[in-house]
mmCIF file of C-alpha atoms in Angstrom:
data_model
loop_
_atom_site.group_PDB
_atom_site.id
_atom_site.type_symbol
_atom_site.label_atom_id
_atom_site.label_comp_id
_atom_site.label_asym_id
_atom_site.label_seq_id
_atom_site.Cartn_x
_atom_site.Cartn_y
_atom_site.Cartn_z
ATOM 1 C CA UNK F 1 26.952 -54.520 -23.553
ATOM 2 C CA UNK F 2 24.987 -56.552 -20.322
ATOM 3 C CA UNK F 3 22.046 -58.249 -21.215
ATOM 4 C CA UNK F 4 19.385 -57.931 -18.652
ATOM 5 C CA UNK F 5 17.245 -61.839 -18.614
ATOM 6 C CA UNK F 6 13.896 -62.259 -17.414
ATOM 7 C CA UNK F 7 12.692 -65.240 -15.427
ATOM 8 C CA UNK F 8 13.139 -68.574 -17.320
ATOM 9 C CA UNK F 9 15.646 -67.011 -20.030
ATOM 10 C CA UNK F 10 18.836 -68.697 -21.039
ATOM 11 C CA UNK F 11 22.086 -67.678 -22.374
ATOM 12 C CA UNK F 12 25.364 -68.830 -23.553
ATOM 13 C CA UNK F 13 28.320 -67.662 -21.623
ATOM 14 C CA UNK F 14 31.308 -69.285 -23.096
ATOM 15 C CA UNK F 15 29.761 -70.206 -26.617
ATOM 16 C CA UNK F 16 31.735 -67.912 -29.221
ATOM 17 C CA UNK F 17 33.698 -66.336 -26.136
ATOM 18 C CA UNK F 18 36.122 -69.444 -25.389
ATOM 19 C CA UNK F 19 38.673 -66.517 -23.414
ATOM 20 C CA UNK F 20 35.736 -66.679 -20.752
ATOM 21 C CA UNK F 21 37.418 -68.641 -17.716
ATOM 22 C CA UNK F 22 36.883 -66.772 -14.675
ATOM 23 C CA UNK F 23 33.378 -65.216 -13.502
ATOM 24 C CA UNK F 24 32.078 -63.194 -10.712
ATOM 25 C CA UNK F 25 28.698 -63.863 -9.359
ATOM 26 C CA UNK F 26 27.235 -60.595 -7.719
ATOM 27 C CA UNK F 27 24.330 -61.112 -5.390
ATOM 28 C CA UNK F 28 21.982 -58.296 -3.924
ATOM 29 C CA UNK F 29 19.574 -57.187 -2.056
ATOM 30 C CA UNK F 30 17.807 -54.230 0.115
ATOM 31 C CA UNK F 31 15.866 -54.492 3.409
ATOM 32 C CA UNK F 32 12.475 -52.558 3.175
ATOM 33 C CA UNK F 33 12.325 -50.425 6.109
ATOM 34 C CA UNK F 34 9.282 -51.605 8.122
ATOM 35 C CA UNK F 35 8.111 -50.092 11.605
ATOM 36 C CA UNK F 36 5.184 -51.766 11.958
ATOM 37 C CA UNK F 37 4.933 -53.034 15.355
ATOM 38 C CA UNK F 38 2.023 -54.688 17.448
ATOM 39 C CA UNK F 39 -0.724 -56.663 16.343
ATOM 40 C CA UNK F 40 -0.156 -55.720 12.439
ATOM 41 C CA UNK F 41 3.281 -56.612 12.776
ATOM 42 C CA UNK F 42 2.099 -60.262 13.358
ATOM 43 C CA UNK F 43 0.230 -60.246 10.102
ATOM 44 C CA UNK F 44 2.761 -57.924 7.929
ATOM 45 C CA UNK F 45 5.991 -60.123 9.207
ATOM 46 C CA UNK F 46 7.555 -56.783 10.083
ATOM 47 C CA UNK F 47 10.813 -56.847 12.194
ATOM 48 C CA UNK F 48 12.965 -54.520 13.708
ATOM 49 C CA UNK F 49 16.297 -56.682 13.569
ATOM 50 C CA UNK F 50 18.754 -56.589 10.699
ATOM 51 C CA UNK F 51 17.745 -58.897 7.499
ATOM 52 C CA UNK F 52 21.011 -61.063 7.248
ATOM 53 C CA UNK F 53 20.337 -62.669 4.190
ATOM 54 C CA UNK F 54 23.074 -65.669 3.153
ATOM 55 C CA UNK F 55 24.375 -66.537 -0.554
ATOM 56 C CA UNK F 56 25.211 -70.337 -1.190
ATOM 57 C CA UNK F 57 26.532 -71.968 -4.125
ATOM 58 C CA UNK F 58 25.236 -75.982 -4.715
ATOM 59 C CA UNK F 59 27.752 -77.955 -6.621
ATOM 60 C CA UNK F 60 25.783 -80.598 -8.442
ATOM 61 C CA UNK F 61 26.066 -83.552 -10.748
ATOM 62 C CA UNK F 62 24.589 -84.785 -13.807
ATOM 63 C CA UNK F 63 21.124 -85.780 -12.093
ATOM 64 C CA UNK F 64 21.057 -82.268 -9.995
ATOM 65 C CA UNK F 65 22.244 -83.864 -6.795
ATOM 66 C CA UNK F 66 25.224 -83.253 -4.190
ATOM 67 C CA UNK F 67 27.313 -85.919 -3.620
ATOM 68 C CA UNK F 68 29.350 -84.899 -0.511
ATOM 69 C CA UNK F 69 28.615 -81.940 1.604
ATOM 70 C CA UNK F 70 32.085 -80.383 0.575
ATOM 71 C CA UNK F 71 30.174 -79.294 -2.913
ATOM 72 C CA UNK F 72 28.089 -76.760 -0.534
ATOM 73 C CA UNK F 73 29.797 -73.214 -0.579
ATOM 74 C CA UNK F 74 28.133 -71.042 1.952
ATOM 75 C CA UNK F 75 29.594 -68.730 4.978
ATOM 76 C CA UNK F 76 30.734 -71.808 6.853
ATOM 77 C CA UNK F 77 32.638 -72.907 3.796
ATOM 78 C CA UNK F 78 33.780 -70.173 1.932
ATOM 79 C CA UNK F 79 35.509 -72.250 -0.786
ATOM 80 C CA UNK F 80 35.353 -75.411 -2.938
ATOM 81 C CA UNK F 81 38.315 -78.194 -2.136
ATOM 82 C CA UNK F 82 38.520 -77.859 -6.189
ATOM 83 C CA UNK F 83 39.219 -74.056 -5.874
ATOM 84 C CA UNK F 84 36.860 -73.815 -8.415
ATOM 85 C CA UNK F 85 34.130 -71.430 -6.363
ATOM 86 C CA UNK F 86 34.881 -69.299 -3.695
ATOM 87 C CA UNK F 87 32.724 -67.289 -1.691
ATOM 88 C CA UNK F 88 34.216 -63.853 -0.842
ATOM 89 C CA UNK F 89 32.043 -63.473 2.804
ATOM 90 C CA UNK F 90 28.928 -62.751 4.518
ATOM 91 C CA UNK F 91 27.646 -59.700 4.400
ATOM 92 C CA UNK F 92 25.265 -59.281 7.753
ATOM 93 C CA UNK F 93 22.739 -56.505 6.603
ATOM 94 C CA UNK F 94 22.051 -56.118 2.857
ATOM 95 C CA UNK F 95 23.028 -52.131 3.243
ATOM 96 C CA UNK F 96 25.127 -50.187 1.153
ATOM 97 C CA UNK F 97 25.432 -50.053 -3.020
ATOM 98 C CA UNK F 98 26.726 -52.883 -4.923
ATOM 99 C CA UNK F 99 27.071 -56.307 -4.709
ATOM 100 C CA UNK F 100 26.108 -57.898 -1.013
ATOM 101 C CA UNK F 101 27.860 -60.782 -1.379
ATOM 102 C CA UNK F 102 30.171 -62.471 -4.542
ATOM 103 C CA UNK F 103 31.111 -65.825 -5.598
ATOM 104 C CA UNK F 104 34.090 -66.253 -7.635
ATOM 105 C CA UNK F 105 33.985 -68.997 -10.509
ATOM 106 C CA UNK F 106 36.984 -70.773 -12.242
ATOM 107 C CA UNK F 107 35.386 -72.313 -14.862
ATOM 108 C CA UNK F 108 38.569 -74.874 -16.250
ATOM 109 C CA UNK F 109 38.479 -75.870 -12.459
ATOM 110 C CA UNK F 110 35.143 -77.139 -12.075
ATOM 111 C CA UNK F 111 35.529 -80.896 -11.717
ATOM 112 C CA UNK F 112 34.028 -82.854 -14.642
ATOM 113 C CA UNK F 113 31.282 -84.617 -12.314
ATOM 114 C CA UNK F 114 29.789 -81.149 -11.838
ATOM 115 C CA UNK F 115 27.089 -80.088 -14.306
ATOM 116 C CA UNK F 116 25.373 -77.611 -12.531
ATOM 117 C CA UNK F 117 26.029 -74.513 -10.162
ATOM 118 C CA UNK F 118 23.083 -73.743 -8.468
ATOM 119 C CA UNK F 119 22.837 -69.771 -6.228
ATOM 120 C CA UNK F 120 20.360 -69.569 -3.476
ATOM 121 C CA UNK F 121 19.890 -67.018 -1.363
ATOM 122 C CA UNK F 122 18.307 -67.635 2.316
ATOM 123 C CA UNK F 123 17.477 -65.429 5.537
ATOM 124 C CA UNK F 124 19.171 -66.683 8.229
ATOM 125 C CA UNK F 125 17.106 -66.924 11.635
ATOM 126 C CA UNK F 126 13.883 -66.056 9.561
ATOM 127 C CA UNK F 127 11.594 -67.998 11.945
ATOM 128 C CA UNK F 128 13.132 -66.699 15.135
ATOM 129 C CA UNK F 129 13.156 -62.967 13.457
ATOM 130 C CA UNK F 130 9.662 -63.429 11.926
ATOM 131 C CA UNK F 131 11.281 -62.618 8.595
ATOM 132 C CA UNK F 132 10.658 -63.512 4.616
ATOM 133 C CA UNK F 133 11.705 -62.057 1.436
ATOM 134 C CA UNK F 134 8.615 -59.950 1.266
ATOM 135 C CA UNK F 135 10.729 -57.637 3.291
ATOM 136 C CA UNK F 136 13.718 -57.533 0.572
ATOM 137 C CA UNK F 137 13.648 -55.247 -2.361
ATOM 138 C CA UNK F 138 16.219 -55.165 -5.176
ATOM 139 C CA UNK F 139 17.020 -58.419 -5.332
ATOM 140 C CA UNK F 140 19.377 -59.405 -8.368
ATOM 141 C CA UNK F 141 21.884 -61.686 -9.526
ATOM 142 C CA UNK F 142 24.342 -60.492 -11.989
ATOM 143 C CA UNK F 143 27.711 -62.303 -13.538
ATOM 144 C CA UNK F 144 30.796 -60.376 -14.717
ATOM 145 C CA UNK F 145 33.825 -61.143 -16.594
ATOM 146 C CA UNK F 146 36.446 -61.283 -13.768
ATOM 147 C CA UNK F 147 39.251 -60.517 -15.948
ATOM 148 C CA UNK F 148 38.093 -57.127 -17.362
ATOM 149 C CA UNK F 149 34.999 -56.382 -15.074
ATOM 150 C CA UNK F 150 32.588 -56.616 -17.769
ATOM 151 C CA UNK F 151 29.332 -57.380 -16.686
ATOM 152 C CA UNK F 152 27.698 -60.196 -18.828
ATOM 153 C CA UNK F 153 24.112 -59.979 -17.641
ATOM 154 C CA UNK F 154 22.302 -59.399 -14.964
ATOM 155 C CA UNK F 155 18.480 -60.779 -13.587
ATOM 156 C CA UNK F 156 16.206 -58.321 -11.405
ATOM 157 C CA UNK F 157 14.217 -60.767 -9.292
ATOM 158 C CA UNK F 158 11.236 -58.807 -9.379
ATOM 159 C CA UNK F 159 8.475 -61.552 -8.222
ATOM 160 C CA UNK F 160 6.198 -61.214 -5.079
ATOM 161 C CA UNK F 161 8.420 -63.532 -2.436
ATOM 162 C CA UNK F 162 5.940 -62.184 0.315
ATOM 163 C CA UNK F 163 5.918 -65.322 3.293
ATOM 164 C CA UNK F 164 9.112 -66.731 1.538
ATOM 165 C CA UNK F 165 12.302 -67.668 3.001
ATOM 166 C CA UNK F 166 14.701 -68.798 0.290
ATOM 167 C CA UNK F 167 15.263 -67.700 -3.435
ATOM 168 C CA UNK F 168 16.856 -70.292 -6.124
ATOM 169 C CA UNK F 169 17.827 -67.595 -8.195
ATOM 170 C CA UNK F 170 19.591 -68.696 -11.207
ATOM 171 C CA UNK F 171 22.065 -71.517 -12.006
ATOM 172 C CA UNK F 172 25.435 -71.786 -14.616
ATOM 173 C CA UNK F 173 25.449 -75.382 -16.288
ATOM 174 C CA UNK F 174 26.830 -77.258 -18.625
ATOM 175 C CA UNK F 175 25.445 -77.647 -22.006
ATOM 176 C CA UNK F 176 27.150 -79.380 -25.126
ATOM 177 C CA UNK F 177 30.771 -78.972 -23.569
ATOM 178 C CA UNK F 178 29.870 -75.128 -23.200
ATOM 179 C CA UNK F 179 28.579 -73.463 -19.863
ATOM 180 C CA UNK F 180 24.850 -71.669 -19.703
ATOM 181 C CA UNK F 181 23.320 -69.746 -17.163
ATOM 182 C CA UNK F 182 19.522 -69.762 -16.513
ATOM 183 C CA UNK F 183 17.428 -67.273 -14.752
ATOM 184 C CA UNK F 184 15.297 -69.511 -12.454
ATOM 185 C CA UNK F 185 13.607 -66.620 -9.828
ATOM 186 C CA UNK F 186 11.855 -69.314 -7.861
ATOM 187 C CA UNK F 187 10.790 -68.644 -4.009
ATOM 188 C CA UNK F 188 10.352 -71.581 -1.541
ATOM 189 C CA UNK F 189 9.527 -72.052 2.156
ATOM 190 C CA UNK F 190 13.088 -73.422 3.099
ATOM 191 C CA UNK F 191 14.045 -71.798 6.402
ATOM 192 C CA UNK F 192 17.771 -72.977 6.274
ATOM 193 C CA UNK F 193 20.952 -73.881 4.287
ATOM 194 C CA UNK F 194 20.367 -77.679 5.678
ATOM 195 C CA UNK F 195 17.060 -77.515 4.516
ATOM 196 C CA UNK F 196 17.528 -76.534 1.555
ATOM 197 C CA UNK F 197 20.221 -78.828 0.395
ATOM 198 C CA UNK F 198 17.723 -81.755 1.333
ATOM 199 C CA UNK F 199 16.236 -81.125 -2.074
ATOM 200 C CA UNK F 200 19.831 -82.149 -3.632
ATOM 201 C CA UNK F 201 20.530 -85.474 -1.355
ATOM 202 C CA UNK F 202 20.635 -88.426 -3.564
#
């Protein structure tokens, strides 16, 4: 039975479940259809362009830092060098049911120096398109066991993200030789993957 998390809640993934080796992390969102034009569009941030959200995984060390650029997995680099993190591809619009983007995680392949997998979603070209997460609804992150397709948890990001251009959705992290998930749900003003990365560069 899947567990619905709230912001700040942590849950054990592998404790008591030693057979859990492969995970599918699904991220989803829906664009709010807005047709506001003219003066009000500048105030409300409306846009007629498709909203292209991109999911990224930052593979961080024990100090929460990126040691090399290869540890950032996104639409431009879909697989980690160790094959423990695989991004299945970019969804350009967020339309349709189910996950908009998925990341496959092989827990037993994650190098020992990696302690956190941080999942972030940002809006592509948000400045030029005048877009922000106030124009997105039904955002979530969920995790399922890839072997049996059983959903383990889901975290609905229901906060007011108006004016914010990136979301730190959650993280999978090591704790006492086990793996846990932390429902973060924080919005930021970072406008690109490179800008977000600067938070974690040593």
